[in-house]
Coordinates of C-alpha atoms in Angstrom, one line a residue:
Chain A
X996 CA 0.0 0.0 0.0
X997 CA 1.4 3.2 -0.9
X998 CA 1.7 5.7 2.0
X999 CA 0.1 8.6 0.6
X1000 CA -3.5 6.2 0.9
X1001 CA -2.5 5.8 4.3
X1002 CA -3.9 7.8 7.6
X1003 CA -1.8 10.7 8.7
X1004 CA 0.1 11.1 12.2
X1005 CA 1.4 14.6 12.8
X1006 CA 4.5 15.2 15.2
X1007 CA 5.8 19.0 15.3
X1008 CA 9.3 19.2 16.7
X1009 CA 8.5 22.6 17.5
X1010 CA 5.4 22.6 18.8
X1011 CA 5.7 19.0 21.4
X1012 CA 9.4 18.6 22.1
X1013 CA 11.5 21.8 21.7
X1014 CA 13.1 25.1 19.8
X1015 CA 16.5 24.0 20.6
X1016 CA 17.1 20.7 19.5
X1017 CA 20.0 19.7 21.7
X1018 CA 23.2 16.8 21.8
X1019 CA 23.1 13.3 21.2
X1020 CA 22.6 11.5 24.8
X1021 CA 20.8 13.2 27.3
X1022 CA 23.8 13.2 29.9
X1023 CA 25.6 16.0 27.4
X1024 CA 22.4 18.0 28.0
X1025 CA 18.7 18.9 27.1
X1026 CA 16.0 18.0 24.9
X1027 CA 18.7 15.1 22.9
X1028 CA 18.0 12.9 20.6
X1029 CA 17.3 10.1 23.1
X1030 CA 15.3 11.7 24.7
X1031 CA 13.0 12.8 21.7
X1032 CA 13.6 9.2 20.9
X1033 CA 11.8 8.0 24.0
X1034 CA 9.9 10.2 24.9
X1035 CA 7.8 10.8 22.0
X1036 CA 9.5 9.7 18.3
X1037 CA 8.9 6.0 19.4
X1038 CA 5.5 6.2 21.0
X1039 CA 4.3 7.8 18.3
X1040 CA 6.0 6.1 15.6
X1041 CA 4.4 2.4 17.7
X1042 CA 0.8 4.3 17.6
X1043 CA 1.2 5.0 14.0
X1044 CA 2.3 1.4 13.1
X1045 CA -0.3 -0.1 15.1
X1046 CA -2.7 1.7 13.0
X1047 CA -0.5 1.1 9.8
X1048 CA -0.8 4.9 9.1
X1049 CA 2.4 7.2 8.4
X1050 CA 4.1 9.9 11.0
X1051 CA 4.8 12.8 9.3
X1052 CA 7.2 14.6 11.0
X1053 CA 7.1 18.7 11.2
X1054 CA 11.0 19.4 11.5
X1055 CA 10.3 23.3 11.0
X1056 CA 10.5 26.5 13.0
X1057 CA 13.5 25.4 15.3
X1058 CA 17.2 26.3 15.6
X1059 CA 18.4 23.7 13.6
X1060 CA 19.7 20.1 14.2
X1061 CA 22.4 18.6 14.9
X1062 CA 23.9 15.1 12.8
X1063 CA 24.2 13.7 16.2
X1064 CA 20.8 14.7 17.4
X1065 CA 18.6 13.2 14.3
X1066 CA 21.2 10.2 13.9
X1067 CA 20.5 9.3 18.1
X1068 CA 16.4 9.5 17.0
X1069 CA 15.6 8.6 13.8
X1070 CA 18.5 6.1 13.5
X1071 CA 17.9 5.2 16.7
X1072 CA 14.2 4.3 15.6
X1073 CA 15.6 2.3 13.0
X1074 CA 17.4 0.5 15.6
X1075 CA 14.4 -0.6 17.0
X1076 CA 11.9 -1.0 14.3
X1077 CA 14.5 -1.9 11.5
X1078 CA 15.0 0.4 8.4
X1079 CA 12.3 -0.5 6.0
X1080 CA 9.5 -0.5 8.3
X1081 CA 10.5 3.1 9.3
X1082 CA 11.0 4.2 5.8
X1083 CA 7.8 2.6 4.9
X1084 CA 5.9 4.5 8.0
X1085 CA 7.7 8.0 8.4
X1086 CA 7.2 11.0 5.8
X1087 CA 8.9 14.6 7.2
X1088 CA 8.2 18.2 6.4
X1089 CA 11.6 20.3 6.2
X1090 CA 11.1 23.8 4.4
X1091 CA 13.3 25.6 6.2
X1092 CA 16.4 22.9 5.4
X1093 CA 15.3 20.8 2.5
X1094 CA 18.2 18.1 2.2
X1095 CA 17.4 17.4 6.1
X1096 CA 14.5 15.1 4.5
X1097 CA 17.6 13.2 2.4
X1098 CA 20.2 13.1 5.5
X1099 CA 17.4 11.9 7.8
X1100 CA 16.4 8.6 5.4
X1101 CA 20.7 7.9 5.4
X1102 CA 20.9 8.1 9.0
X1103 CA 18.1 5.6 8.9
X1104 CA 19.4 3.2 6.4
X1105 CA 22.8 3.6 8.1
X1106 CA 21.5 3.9 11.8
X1107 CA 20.2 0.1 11.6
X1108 CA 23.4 -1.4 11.5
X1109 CA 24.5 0.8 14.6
X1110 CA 25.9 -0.1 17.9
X1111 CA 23.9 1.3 20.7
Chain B
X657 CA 26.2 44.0 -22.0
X658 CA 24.1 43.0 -24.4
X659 CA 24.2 46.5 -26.4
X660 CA 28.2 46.1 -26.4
X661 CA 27.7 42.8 -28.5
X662 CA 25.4 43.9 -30.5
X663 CA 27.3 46.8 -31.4
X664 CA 30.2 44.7 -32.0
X665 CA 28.3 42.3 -34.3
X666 CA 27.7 45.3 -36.1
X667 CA 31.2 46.1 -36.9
X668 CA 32.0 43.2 -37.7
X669 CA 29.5 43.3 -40.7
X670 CA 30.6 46.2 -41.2
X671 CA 34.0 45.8 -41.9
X672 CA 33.5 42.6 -43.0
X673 CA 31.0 44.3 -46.3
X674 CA 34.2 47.0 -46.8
X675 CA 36.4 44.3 -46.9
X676 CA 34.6 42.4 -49.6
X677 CA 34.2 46.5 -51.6
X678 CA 37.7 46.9 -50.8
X679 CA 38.6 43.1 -52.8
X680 CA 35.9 42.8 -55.8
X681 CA 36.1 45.5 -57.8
X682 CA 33.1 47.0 -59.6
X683 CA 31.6 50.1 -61.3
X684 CA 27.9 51.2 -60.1
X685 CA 25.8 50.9 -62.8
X686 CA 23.2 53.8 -62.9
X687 CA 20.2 51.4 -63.8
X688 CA 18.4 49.8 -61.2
X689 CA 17.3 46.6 -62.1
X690 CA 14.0 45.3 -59.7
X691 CA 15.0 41.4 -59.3
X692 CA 18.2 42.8 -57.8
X693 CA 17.2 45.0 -55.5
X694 CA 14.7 42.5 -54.2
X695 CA 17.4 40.3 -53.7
X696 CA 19.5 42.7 -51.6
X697 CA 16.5 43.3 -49.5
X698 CA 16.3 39.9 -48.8
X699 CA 19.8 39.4 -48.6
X700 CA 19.8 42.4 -45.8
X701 CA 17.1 40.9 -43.6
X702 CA 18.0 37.3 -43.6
X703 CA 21.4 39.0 -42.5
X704 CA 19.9 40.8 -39.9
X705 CA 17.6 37.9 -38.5
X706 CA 20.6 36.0 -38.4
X707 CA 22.5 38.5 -36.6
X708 CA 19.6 38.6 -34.0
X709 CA 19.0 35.1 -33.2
X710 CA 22.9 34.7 -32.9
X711 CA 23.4 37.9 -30.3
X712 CA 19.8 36.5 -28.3
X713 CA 21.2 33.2 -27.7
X714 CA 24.8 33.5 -27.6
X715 CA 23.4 36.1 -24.4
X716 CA 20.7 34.0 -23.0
X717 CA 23.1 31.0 -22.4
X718 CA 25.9 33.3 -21.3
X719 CA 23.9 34.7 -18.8
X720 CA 22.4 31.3 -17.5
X721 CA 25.8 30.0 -16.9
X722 CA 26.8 33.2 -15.2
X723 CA 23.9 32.5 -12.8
X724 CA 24.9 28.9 -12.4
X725 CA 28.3 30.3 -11.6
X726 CA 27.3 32.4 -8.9
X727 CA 25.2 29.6 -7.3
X728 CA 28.6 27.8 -7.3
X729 CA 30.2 30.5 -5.7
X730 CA 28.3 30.8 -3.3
X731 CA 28.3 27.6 -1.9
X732 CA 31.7 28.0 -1.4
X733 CA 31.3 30.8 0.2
X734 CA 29.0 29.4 3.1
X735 CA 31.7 25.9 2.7
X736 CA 34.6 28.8 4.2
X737 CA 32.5 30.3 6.6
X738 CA 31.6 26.6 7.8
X739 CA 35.1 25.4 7.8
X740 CA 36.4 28.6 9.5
X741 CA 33.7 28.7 12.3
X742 CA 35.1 24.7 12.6
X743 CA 38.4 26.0 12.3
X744 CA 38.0 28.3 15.2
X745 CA 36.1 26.0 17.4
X746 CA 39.0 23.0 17.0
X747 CA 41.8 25.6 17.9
X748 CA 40.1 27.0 21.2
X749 CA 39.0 23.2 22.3
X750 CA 35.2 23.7 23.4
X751 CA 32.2 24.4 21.8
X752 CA 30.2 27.3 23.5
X753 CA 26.7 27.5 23.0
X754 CA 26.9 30.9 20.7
X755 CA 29.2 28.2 18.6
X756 CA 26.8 25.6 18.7
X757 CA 24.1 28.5 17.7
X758 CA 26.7 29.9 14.7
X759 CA 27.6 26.1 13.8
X760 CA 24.0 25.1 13.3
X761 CA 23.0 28.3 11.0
X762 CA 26.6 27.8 9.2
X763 CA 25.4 23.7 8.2
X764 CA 22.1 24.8 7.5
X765 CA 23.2 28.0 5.5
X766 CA 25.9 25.9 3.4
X767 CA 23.0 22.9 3.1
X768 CA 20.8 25.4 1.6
X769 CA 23.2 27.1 -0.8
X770 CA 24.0 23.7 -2.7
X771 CA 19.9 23.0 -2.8
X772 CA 19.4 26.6 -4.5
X773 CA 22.6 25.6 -6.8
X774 CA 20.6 22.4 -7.6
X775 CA 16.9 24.2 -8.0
X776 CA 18.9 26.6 -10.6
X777 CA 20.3 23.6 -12.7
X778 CA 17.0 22.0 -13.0
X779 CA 15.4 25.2 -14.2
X780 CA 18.6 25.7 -16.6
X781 CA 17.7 21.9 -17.4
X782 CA 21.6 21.5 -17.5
X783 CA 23.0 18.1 -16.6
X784 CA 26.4 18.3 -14.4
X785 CA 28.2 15.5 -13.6
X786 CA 30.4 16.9 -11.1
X787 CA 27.2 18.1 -9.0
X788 CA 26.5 14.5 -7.7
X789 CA 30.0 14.5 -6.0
X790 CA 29.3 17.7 -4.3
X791 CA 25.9 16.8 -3.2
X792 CA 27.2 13.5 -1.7
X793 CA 30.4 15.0 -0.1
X794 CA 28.0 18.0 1.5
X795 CA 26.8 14.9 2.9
X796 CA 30.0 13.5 4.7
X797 CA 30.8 17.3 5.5
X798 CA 27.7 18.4 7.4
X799 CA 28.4 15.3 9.5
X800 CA 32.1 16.0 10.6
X801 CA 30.6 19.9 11.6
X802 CA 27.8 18.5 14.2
X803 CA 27.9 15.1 14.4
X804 CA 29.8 12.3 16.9
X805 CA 29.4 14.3 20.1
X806 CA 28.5 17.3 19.4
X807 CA 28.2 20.0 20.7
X808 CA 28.5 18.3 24.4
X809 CA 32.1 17.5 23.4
X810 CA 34.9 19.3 21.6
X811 CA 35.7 18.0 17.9
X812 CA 38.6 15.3 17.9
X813 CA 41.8 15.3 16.2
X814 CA 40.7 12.9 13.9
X815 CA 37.3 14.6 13.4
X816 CA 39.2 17.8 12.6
X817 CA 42.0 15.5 9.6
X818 CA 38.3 14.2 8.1
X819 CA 36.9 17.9 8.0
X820 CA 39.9 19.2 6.6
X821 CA 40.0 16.4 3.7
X822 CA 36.5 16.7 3.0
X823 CA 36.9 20.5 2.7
X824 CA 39.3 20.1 0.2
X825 CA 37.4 17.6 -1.6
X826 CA 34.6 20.0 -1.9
X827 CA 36.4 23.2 -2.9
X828 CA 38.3 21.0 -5.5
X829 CA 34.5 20.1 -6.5
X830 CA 32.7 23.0 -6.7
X831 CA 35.5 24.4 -8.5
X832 CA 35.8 21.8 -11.1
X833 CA 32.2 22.0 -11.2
X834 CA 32.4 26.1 -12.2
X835 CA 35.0 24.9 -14.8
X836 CA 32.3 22.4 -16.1
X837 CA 29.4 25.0 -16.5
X838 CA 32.1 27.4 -18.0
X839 CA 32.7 24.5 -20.4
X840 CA 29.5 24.3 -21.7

């Protein structure tokens, strides 16, 4: 099934987790990528599966993020879920930095063979 | 710009016709025959049709890779701000959080100025091959400037040999890539 016939999830960086993106781990500071991880990336992203519908992630309005911030939460969620079946459930919204959309889906494919 | 070539097409024509005066000799003949001055008329408008459509799209071309060229350029200008800004931050050993601020507008500003580069190309409809590399190095790059343990830790000596390689690899590539839009 393609995911545009799919239901819609919405998750707005700005709006439910922060303005500042922050590090990696959340020992090296606030609002990390583990922490959006945990806190609300996979809940959501299990919700949406459940209910084979996509999450379509608003990445706008913010600072700006770091490689070791999205690779900690959305490779992270690869990780857990394994690459295709994030791809296959995740669509983003990036106007402010268009190629984040790109990087994001290579530190998915790449994030499944991680480490931690 | 544009009136300059023109006006130097026209010289050219110009001297080119005394030039041809100068070599054939002839006498004017006082009786004006009607087949040949219809043929000079012709003659002088297909000249100056051809002219035209030589000076529009000699122009056109030259100005779309001029704008190409300053898409180029200006990527590299965001790559050197990037690279100093990492520069800076490697020399002093920490990452502040007005650095973190300036290092997260400086990947996003240098991200940004290679997708406008790309957006102008498709609307040139130009194919570049040495684009590709520089889109997939700006890849590698924007990693090295915030990623591994940043901005909780400061960049490594290692992290700092990769930046500086891939730095060079893209200024050798978006100059090579100028060349290749110059070459068109």
């Amino acid at each position: 099934m393609s995911a545009t016939a799919r239901a819609i999830r919405h998750l707005s960086v700005l709006k439910e987790f922060t303005e500042t993106p922050g590090p990696r781990y959340a020992e090296d500071g606030k609002f990390s990528g583990r922490q959006f991880l945990d806190e609300l990336l996979n809940p959501r992203f299990n919700e949406a599966l459940s209910q084979d519908a996509v999450l379509f992630v608003d990445l706008d309005g913010t600072a700006g993020y770091a490689t070791s911030f999205l690779e900690e939460s959305f490779g992270g969620l690869a990780r857990l879920h394994t690459a295709p079946v994030v791809l296959d459930h995740i669509d983003f919204k990036s106007e402010d930095e268009p190629y984040l959309k790109e990087d994001i889906r290579r530190y998915i494919r790449e994030g499944e063979g991680g480490t931690r | 710009m544009n009136r300059l070539l023109a006006f130097g097409w026209f010289l050219g024509g110009a001297a080119f016709c005394l030039l041809i005066l100068l070599l054939i000799p002839f006498q004017l003949d006082p009786k004006i025959d009607l087949a040949e001055l219809l043929q000079l008329t012709v003659t002088v408008i297909i000249g100056v049709l051809l002219q035209l459509y030589a000076v529009r799209n000699y122009s056109d071309f030259r100005v779309t890779k001029n704008l190409l060229i300053e898409r180029a350029e200006g990527a590299s200008k965001s790559l050197s701000e990037a690279h100093k800004l990492f520069t800076d931050c490697y020399a002093r050993g920490e990452i502040t959080v007005s650095d973190r601020r300036a290092m997260l507008a400086a990947k996003r500003e240098f991200s940004n100025s290679v997708l406008i580069f790309e957006k102008a190309a498709e609307e040139c409809a130009l194919t570049l091959g040495k684009f590709e590399q520089v889109k997939s190095l700006r890849g590698q790059y924007i990693d090295r400037l915030t990623g591994g343990g940043f901005p909780a830790h400061p960049y490594t000596p290692q992290v700092a040999g990769e930046e500086g390689g891939l730095y060079l690899d893209l200024s050798q590539a978006l100059t090579s890539l100028i060349f290749e839009i110059n070459r068109k």
